[in-house]
C-alpha positions as semicolon CSV with decimal commas, in nm:
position;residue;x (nm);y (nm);z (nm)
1;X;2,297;-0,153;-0,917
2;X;2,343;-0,488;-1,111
3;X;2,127;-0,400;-1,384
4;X;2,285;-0,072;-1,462
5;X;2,307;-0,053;-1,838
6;X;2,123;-0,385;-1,886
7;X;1,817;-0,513;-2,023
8;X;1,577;-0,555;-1,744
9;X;1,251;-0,808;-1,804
10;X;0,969;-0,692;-1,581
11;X;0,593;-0,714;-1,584
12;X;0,361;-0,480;-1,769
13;X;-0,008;-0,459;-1,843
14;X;-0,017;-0,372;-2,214
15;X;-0,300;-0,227;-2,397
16;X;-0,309;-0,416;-2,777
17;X;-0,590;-0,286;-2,926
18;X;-0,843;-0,018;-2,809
19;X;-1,095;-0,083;-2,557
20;X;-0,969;-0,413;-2,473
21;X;-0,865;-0,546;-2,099
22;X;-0,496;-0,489;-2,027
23;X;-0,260;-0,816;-2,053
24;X;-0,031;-0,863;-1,805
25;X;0,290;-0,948;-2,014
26;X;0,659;-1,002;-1,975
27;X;0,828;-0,696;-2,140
28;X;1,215;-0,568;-2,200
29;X;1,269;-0,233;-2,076
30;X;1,587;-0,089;-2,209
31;X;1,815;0,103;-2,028
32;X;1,826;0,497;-1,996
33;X;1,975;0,689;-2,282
34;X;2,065;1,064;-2,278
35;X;1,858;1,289;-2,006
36;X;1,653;0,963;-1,882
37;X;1,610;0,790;-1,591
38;X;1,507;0,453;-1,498
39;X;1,255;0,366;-1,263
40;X;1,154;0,084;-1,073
41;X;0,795;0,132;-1,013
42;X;0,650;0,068;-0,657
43;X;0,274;0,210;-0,634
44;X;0,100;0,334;-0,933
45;X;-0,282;0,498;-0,919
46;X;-0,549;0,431;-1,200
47;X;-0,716;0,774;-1,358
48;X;-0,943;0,836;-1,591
49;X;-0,732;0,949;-1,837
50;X;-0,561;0,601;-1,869
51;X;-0,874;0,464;-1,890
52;X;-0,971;0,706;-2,218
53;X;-0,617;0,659;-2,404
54;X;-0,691;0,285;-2,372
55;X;-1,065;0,304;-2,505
56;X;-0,956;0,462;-2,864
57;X;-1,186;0,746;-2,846
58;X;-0,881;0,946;-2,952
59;X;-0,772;0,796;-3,288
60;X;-0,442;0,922;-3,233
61;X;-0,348;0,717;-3,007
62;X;-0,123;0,451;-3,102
63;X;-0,114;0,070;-2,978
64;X;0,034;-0,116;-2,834
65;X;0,123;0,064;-2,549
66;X;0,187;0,072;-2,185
67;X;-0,077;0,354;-1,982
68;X;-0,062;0,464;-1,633
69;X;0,103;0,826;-1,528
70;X;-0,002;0,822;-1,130
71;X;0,307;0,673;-0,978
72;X;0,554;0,687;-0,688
73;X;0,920;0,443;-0,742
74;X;1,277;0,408;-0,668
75;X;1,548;0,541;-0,944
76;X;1,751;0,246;-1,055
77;X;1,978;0,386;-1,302
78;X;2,028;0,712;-1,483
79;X;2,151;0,761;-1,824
80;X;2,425;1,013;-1,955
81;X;2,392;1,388;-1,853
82;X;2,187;1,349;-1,587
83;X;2,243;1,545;-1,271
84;X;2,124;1,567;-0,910
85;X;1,942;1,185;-0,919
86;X;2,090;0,928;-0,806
87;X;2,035;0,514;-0,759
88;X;1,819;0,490;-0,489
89;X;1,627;0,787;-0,473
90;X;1,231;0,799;-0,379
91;X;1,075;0,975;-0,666
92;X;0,698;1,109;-0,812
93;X;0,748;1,054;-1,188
94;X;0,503;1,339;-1,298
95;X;0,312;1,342;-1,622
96;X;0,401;1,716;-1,668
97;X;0,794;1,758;-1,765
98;X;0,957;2,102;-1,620
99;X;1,306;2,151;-1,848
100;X;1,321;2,475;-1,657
101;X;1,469;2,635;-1,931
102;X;1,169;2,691;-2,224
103;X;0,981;2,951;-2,245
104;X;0,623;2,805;-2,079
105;X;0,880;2,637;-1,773
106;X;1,026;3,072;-1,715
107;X;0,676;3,207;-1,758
108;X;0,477;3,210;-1,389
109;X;0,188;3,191;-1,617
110;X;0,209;2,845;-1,749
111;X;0,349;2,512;-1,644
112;X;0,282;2,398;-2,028
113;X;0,671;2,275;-2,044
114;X;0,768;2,218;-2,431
115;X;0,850;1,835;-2,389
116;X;0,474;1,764;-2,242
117;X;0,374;1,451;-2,477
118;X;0,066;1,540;-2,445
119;X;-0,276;1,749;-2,674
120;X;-0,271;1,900;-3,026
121;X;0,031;2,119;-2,945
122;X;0,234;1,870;-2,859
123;X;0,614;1,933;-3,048
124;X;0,805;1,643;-2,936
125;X;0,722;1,300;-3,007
126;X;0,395;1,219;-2,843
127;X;0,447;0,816;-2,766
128;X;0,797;0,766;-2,766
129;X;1,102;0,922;-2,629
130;X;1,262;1,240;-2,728
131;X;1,494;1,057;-3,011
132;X;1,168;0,863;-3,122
133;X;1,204;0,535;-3,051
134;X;1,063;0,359;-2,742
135;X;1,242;0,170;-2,456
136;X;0,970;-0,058;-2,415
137;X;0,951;-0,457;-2,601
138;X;0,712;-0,708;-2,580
139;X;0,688;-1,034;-2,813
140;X;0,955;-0,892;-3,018
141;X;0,794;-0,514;-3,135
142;X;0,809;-0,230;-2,994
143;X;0,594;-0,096;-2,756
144;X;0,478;0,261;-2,719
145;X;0,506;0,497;-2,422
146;X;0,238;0,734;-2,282
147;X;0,255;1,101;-2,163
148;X;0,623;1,034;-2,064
149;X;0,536;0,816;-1,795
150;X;0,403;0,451;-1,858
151;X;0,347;0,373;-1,477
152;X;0,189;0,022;-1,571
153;X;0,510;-0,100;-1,552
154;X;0,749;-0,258;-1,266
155;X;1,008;-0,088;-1,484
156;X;0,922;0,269;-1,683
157;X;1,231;0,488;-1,843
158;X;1,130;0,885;-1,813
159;X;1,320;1,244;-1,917
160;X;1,522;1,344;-1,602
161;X;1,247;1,651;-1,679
162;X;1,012;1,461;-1,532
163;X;1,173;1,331;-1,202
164;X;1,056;1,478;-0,915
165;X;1,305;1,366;-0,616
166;X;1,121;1,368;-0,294
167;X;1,141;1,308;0,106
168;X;1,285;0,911;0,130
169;X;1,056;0,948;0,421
170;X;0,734;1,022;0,269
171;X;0,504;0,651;0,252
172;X;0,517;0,573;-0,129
173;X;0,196;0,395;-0,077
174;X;0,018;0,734;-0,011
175;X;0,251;1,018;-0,174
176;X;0,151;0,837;-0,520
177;X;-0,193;1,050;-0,450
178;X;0,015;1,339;-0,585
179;X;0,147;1,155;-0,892
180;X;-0,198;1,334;-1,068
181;X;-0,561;1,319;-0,898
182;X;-0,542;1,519;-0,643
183;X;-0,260;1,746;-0,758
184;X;-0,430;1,860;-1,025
185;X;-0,718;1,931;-0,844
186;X;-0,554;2,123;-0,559
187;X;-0,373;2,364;-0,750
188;X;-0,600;2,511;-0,940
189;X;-0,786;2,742;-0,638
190;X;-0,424;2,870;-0,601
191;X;-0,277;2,885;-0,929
192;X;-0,538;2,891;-1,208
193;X;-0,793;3,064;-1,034
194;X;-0,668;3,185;-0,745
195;X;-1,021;3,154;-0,456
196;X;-1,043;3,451;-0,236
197;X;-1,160;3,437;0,132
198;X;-1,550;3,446;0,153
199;X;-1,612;3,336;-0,197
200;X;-1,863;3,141;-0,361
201;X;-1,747;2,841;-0,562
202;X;-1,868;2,505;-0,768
203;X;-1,727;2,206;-0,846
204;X;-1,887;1,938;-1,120
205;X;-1,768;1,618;-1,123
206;X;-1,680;1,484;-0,715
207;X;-1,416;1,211;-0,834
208;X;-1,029;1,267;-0,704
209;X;-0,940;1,592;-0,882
210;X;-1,333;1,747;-0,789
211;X;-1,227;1,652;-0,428
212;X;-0,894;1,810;-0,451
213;X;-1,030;2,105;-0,595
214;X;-1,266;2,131;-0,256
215;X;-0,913;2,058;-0,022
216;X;-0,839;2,368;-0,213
217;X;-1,099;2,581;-0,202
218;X;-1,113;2,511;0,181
219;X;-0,775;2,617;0,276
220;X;-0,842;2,902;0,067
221;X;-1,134;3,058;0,225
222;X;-1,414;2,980;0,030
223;X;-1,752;3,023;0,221
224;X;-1,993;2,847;-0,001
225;X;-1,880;2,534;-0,174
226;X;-2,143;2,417;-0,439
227;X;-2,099;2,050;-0,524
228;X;-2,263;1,887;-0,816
229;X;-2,249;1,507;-0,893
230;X;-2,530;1,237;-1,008
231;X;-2,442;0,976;-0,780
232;X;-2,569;1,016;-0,425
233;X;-2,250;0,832;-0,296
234;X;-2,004;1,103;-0,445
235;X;-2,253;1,368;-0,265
236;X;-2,235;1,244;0,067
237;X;-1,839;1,242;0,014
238;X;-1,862;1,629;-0,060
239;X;-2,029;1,663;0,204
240;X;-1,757;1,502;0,427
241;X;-1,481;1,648;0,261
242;X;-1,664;2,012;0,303
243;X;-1,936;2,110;0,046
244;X;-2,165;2,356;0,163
245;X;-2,465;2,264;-0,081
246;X;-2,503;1,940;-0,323
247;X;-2,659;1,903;-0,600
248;X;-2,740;1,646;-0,908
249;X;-2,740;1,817;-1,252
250;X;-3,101;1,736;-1,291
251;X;-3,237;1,850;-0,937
252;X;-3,490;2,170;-1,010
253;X;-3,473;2,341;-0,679
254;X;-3,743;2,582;-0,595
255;X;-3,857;2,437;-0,964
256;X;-3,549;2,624;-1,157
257;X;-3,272;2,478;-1,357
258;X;-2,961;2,445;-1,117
259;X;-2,806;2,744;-1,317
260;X;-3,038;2,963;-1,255
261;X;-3,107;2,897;-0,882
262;X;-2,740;2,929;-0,854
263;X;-2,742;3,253;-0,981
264;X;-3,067;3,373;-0,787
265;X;-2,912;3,290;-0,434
266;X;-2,599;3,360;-0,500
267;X;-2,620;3,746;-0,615
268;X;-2,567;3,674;-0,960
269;X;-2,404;3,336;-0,916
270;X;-2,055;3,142;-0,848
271;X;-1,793;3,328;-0,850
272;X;-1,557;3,005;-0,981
273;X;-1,655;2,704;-1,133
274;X;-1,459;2,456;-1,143
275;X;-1,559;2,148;-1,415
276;X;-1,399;1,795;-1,314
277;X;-1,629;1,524;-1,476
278;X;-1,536;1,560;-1,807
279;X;-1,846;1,630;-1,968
280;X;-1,919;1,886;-2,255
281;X;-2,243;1,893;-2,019
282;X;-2,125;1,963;-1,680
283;X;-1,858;2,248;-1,864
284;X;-2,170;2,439;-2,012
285;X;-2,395;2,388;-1,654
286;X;-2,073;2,523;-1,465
287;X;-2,023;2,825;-1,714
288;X;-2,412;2,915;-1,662
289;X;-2,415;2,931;-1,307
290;X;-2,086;3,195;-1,299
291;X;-2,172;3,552;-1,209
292;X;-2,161;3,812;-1,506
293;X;-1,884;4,016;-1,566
294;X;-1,606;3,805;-1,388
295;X;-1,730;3,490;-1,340
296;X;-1,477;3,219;-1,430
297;X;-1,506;2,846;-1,529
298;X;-1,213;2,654;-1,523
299;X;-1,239;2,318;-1,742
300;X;-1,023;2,029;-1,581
301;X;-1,170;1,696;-1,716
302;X;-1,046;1,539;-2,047
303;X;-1,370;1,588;-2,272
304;X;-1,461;1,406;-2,605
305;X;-1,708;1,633;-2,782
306;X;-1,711;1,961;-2,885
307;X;-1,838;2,263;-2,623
308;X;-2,149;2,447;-2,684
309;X;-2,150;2,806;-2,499
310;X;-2,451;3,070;-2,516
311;X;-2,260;3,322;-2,649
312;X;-2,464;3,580;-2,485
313;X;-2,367;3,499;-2,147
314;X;-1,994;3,497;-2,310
315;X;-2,005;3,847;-2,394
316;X;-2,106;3,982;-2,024
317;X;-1,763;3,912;-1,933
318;X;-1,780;3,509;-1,834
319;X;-1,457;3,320;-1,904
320;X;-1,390;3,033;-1,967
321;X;-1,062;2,838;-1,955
322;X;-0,870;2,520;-1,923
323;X;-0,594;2,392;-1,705
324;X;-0,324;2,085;-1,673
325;X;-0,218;1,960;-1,343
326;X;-0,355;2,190;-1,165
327;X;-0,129;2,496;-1,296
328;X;0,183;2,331;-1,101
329;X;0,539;2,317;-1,238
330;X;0,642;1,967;-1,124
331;X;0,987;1,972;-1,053
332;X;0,972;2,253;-0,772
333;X;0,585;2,161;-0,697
334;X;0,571;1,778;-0,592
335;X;0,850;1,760;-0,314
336;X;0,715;2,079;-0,124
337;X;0,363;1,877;-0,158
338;X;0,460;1,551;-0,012
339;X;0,620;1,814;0,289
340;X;0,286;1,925;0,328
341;X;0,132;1,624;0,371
342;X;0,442;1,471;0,598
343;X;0,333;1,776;0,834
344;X;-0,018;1,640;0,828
345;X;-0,149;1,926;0,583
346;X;-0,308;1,737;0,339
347;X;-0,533;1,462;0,357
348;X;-0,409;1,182;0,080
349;X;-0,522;0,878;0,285
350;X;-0,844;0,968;0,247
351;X;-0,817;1,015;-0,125
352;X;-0,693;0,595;-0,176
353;X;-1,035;0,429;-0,158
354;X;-0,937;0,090;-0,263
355;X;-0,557;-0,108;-0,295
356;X;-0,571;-0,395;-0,511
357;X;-0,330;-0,669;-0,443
358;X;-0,103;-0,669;-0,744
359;X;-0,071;-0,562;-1,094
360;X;-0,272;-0,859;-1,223
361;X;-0,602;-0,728;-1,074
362;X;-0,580;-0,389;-1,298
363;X;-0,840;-0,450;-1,525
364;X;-1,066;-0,508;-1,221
365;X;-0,938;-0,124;-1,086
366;X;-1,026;-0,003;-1,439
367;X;-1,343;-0,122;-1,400
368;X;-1,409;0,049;-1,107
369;X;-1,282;0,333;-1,218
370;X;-1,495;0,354;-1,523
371;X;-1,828;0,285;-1,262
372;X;-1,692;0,577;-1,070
373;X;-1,637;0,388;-0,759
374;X;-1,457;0,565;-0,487
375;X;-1,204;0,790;-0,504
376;X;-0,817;0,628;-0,589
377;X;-0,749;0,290;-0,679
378;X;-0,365;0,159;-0,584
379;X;-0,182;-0,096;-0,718
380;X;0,165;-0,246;-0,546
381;X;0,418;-0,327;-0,829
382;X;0,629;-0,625;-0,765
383;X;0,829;-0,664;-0,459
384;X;0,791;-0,311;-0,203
385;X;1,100;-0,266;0,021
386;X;0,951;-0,141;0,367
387;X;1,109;0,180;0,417
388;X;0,846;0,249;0,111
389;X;0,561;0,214;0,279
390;X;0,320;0,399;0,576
391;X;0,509;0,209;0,812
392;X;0,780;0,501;0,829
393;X;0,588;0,819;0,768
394;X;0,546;1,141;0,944
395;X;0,147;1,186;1,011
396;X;0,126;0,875;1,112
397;X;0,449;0,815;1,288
398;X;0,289;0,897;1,651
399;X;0,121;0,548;1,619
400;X;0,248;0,261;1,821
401;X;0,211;-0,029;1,567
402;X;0,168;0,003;1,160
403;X;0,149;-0,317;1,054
404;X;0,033;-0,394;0,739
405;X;-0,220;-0,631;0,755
406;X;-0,415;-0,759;0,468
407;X;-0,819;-0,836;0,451
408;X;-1,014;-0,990;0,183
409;X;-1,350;-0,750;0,198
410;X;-1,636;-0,834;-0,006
411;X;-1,775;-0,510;-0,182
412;X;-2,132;-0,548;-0,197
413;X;-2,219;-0,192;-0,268
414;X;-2,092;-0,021;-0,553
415;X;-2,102;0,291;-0,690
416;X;-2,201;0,233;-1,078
417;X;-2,265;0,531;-1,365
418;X;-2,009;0,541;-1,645
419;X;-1,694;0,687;-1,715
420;X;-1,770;1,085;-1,687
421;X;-1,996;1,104;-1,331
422;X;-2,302;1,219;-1,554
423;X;-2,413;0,915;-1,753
424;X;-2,696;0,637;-1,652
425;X;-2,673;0,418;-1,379
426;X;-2,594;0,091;-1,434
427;X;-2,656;-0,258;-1,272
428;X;-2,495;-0,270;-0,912
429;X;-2,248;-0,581;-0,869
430;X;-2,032;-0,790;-0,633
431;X;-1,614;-0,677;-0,635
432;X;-1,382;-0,902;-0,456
433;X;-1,102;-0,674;-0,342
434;X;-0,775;-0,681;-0,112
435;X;-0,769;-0,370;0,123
436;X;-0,425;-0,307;0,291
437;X;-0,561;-0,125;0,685
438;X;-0,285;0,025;0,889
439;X;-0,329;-0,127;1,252
C-alpha cells in the first residue's frame, strides 16, 4: 500500500483528562515496528471498560490516551518479523494477546498470555508498546495506547500477538460483536465453568457479556437460567434471549432475600453464577445464592471496590473466581467464532442495538453506554469498502436485496441507571441516533 512505512494522519477520539468527553482530533500514527501490525480500523464497539479507563477511577491510568478494544479492520502494513498477515487481510484485533509460546498461552488452563497490558500483574509495559514508547501523536506529544488495542482510532498499530486473521467473508459490521462483549461472555459456560446439561445457573448483570453468558448456557444445556438485573428493559431481553426466571436484586419473593429463595427452590441453590454487572454487590448476591459444597461464582465485570464474602458460606466448599475474555485464547478462538456465526450459530445481530453514524457521535454512544441502554453500540470509522459489510455475509446471504439504508429514529425511550446495571435510575431523555436496517 502507499502508506507502507509512512506516517499516516487519521482521526481519533482522545481522552485528555479523566472523566472528560472524548475529542475527536487529528493524530499521527506511526508505522509498525518489530512484531506489529497496522490497522486500518473499520467498525469499533463501545464497552464498559473503555468507559471506566476514561473516568480515572483507576489512578493508574495514564492520559492522554486513545480507548476502545472492540474492533473489526483491514491490515495495512506489517512491520519486520511478522508472519502469516498480510496487506489486506480482514482481522478482529483482540484485547487478549496469544504469543503461543509463554507459559499461560501452553497451559489449557489459562489464556492469561504474558504480553496482556492489562491488571496488577501486568509485566510488559501497560500503555505503550513492547519497546515503551507509543505510536500514537497528537498536538506534538505523545499519546498513550490502551490494552494493546486503541480501537478509537481510523488507524491503531497492535503486536502481531494480537491479530486474529479471519473469514474476508464474515460482515465486519457484525463480527466486531466478537472483538469483546459477547466473547467474553460466551466462553465462560465452556471454558471457565464448563455448564452441564440440566443445570441450574444465574447470571447478574443482563448487558452484552450477561447475554452472552445466557447464548452459552443455552447451547450448553442449562435447564433453569436465573436472570437478575434492575432495569425492567434488560429483563424482558433475558427473557427473549432465554431466561427461565428474572429477577431485580431487591425483589423479596415469597418475602425472602433473592439468595435465599434461590437456594430454597433450587435444592440448595445455583449451581453457577455467573457475575456480569460489575458490582462488589451483585458478586456477593451471586456467591450467596450458589449451592454448598460446589457451587461456583465466576466474577466477569471490572469492579472498583473491594469484595466482602461471608466467610462461612466460603468454607462449605463455595468458590469463587474470576475470568478474562471469557477463558478464550484469541488467536485460535476468534476465526472459528466468526465460522460459527457465518453458519448461522450465533446470534451477533441481535447483540448491536444501536450504530451511530460516525466517530464524531462517540461521546453520545458513551453516554448510552454508561445509562445502560441496549446491548452494543457501533461506530463506522472513516470510509467502509463494501465487501466489509452485511451486504456479503453468509446468514444472511439467502436474502434478495441488502441494501444499506440509513434512518434517522428518534429514541424516545431510554433505558437510564448508571454505569454498573445496579445503581438509581435516572431522568429518562430524548437520543437522536442513525440506525443502519438491512432491507
Amino acid at each position: 500500500m502507499e502508506t507502507e512505512g509512512k506516517v499516516i494522519c487519521c482521526r481519533a477520539a482522545v481522552a485528555w483528562e479523566p472523566n472528560k468527553p472524548l475529542i475527536i482530533e487529528q493524530i499521527e500514527v506511526s508505522p509498525p515496528k518489530e512484531g506489529e501490525v497496522r490497522v486500518k480500523i473499520l467498525f469499533t464497539g463501545i464497552c464498559h471498560t473503555d468507559v471506566f479507563v476514561c473516568s480515572g477511577k483507576d489512578p493508574n491510568v495514564k492520559f492522554p490516551l486513545i480507548a476502545g478494544h472492540e474492533a473489526t479492520g483491514i491490515v495495512e502494513s506489517v512491520g519486520p518479523g511478522v508472519h502469516g498477515i498480510l496487506p489486506g487481510d480482514h482481522v478482529i484485533p483482540a484485547p487478549i494477546p496469544q504469543c503461543r509460546s509463554c507459559e499461560h498461552c501452553y497451559a489449557p488452563e489459562s489464556n492469561l498470555c504474558k504480553l496482556f497490558q492489562f491488571g496488577p500483574d501486568c509485566k510488559v509495559p501497560a500503555q505503550t508498546m513492547l519497546d515503551g514508547t507509543t505510536r500514537f501523536k497528537c498536538r506534538g506529544q505523545d499519546v498513550y495506547h490502551f490494552i494493546g488495542t486503541s480501537t478509537f482510532s481510523e488507524y491503531t498499530v497492535v503486536l502481531e500477538s494480537c491479530i486474529c486473521k479471519i473469514n474476508p467473508k464474515a460482515p465486519l459490521d457484525i463480527v466486531v460483536a466478537l472483538g469483546c462483549g459477547f466473547t467474553t461472555g460466551y466462553g465462560n459456560p465452556f471454558n471457565v465453568a464448563p455448564v452441564v446439561p440440566g443445570s441450574t445457573v444465574g447470571i447478574w448483570g443482563i448487558g452484552a457479556i450477561g447475554l452472552g453468558v445466557m447464548v452459552g448456557c443455552k447451547e450448553r444445556g442449562a435447564k433453569n437460567i436465573i436472570a437478575v438485573d434492575p432495569e425492567p428493559k434488560k429483563l424482558q431481553l433475558a427473557a427473549k434471549f432465554g431466561a427461565t426466571e428474572m429477577f431485580s436484586p431487591s425483589d423479596r419473593p415469597n418475602g425472602k432475600s433473592l439468595p435465599e429463595y434461590l437456594r430454597e427452590k433450587y435444592d440448595g441453590g445455583l449451581l453457577i453464577a455467573f457475575e456480569a454487572a460489575g458490582s462488589h454487590l451483585a458478586v456477593r448476591q451471586a456467591f450467596e445464592s450458589t449451592k454448598k459444597g460446589f457451587g461456583q461464582t465466576v466474577v466477569l465485570g471490572v469492579i472498583d471496590q473491594e469484595l466482602k464474602i461471608p466467610p462461612d458460606m466460603l468454607l462449605m466448599g463455595r468458590t469463587i473466581k474470576g475470568a478474562i475474555y471469557g477463558g478464550w485464547k484469541s488467536r485460535d478462538t476468534l476465526p472459528m467464532l466468526v465460522e460459527k456465526y457465518m453458519i448461522g450459530q450465533l446470534p451477533l445481530e441481535e447483540f448491536i442495538s444501536h450504530r451511530m453514524e460516525n466517530l464524531t457521535q462517540i461521546n453520545e454512544g458513551i453516554q448510552r453506554m454508561e445509562k445502560c441502554d441496549g446491548i452494543r453500540t457501533v461506530i463506522p470509522m472513516g470510509t467502509i469498502p463494501s465487501s466489509a459489510t452485511a451486504n456479503v455475509i453468509g446468514p444472511l446471504a439467502n436474502q434478495q436485496q441488502q441494501q444499506a439504508v440509513l434512518s434517522v429514529q428518534q429514541n424516545q425511550n431510554l433505558s437510564t441507571v448508571n454505569d454498573n446495571g445496579f445503581g438509581v435510575p435516572k431522568q429518562q431523555e430524548n437520543v437522536r441516533e442513525i440506525k443502519i436496517n438491512l432491507v
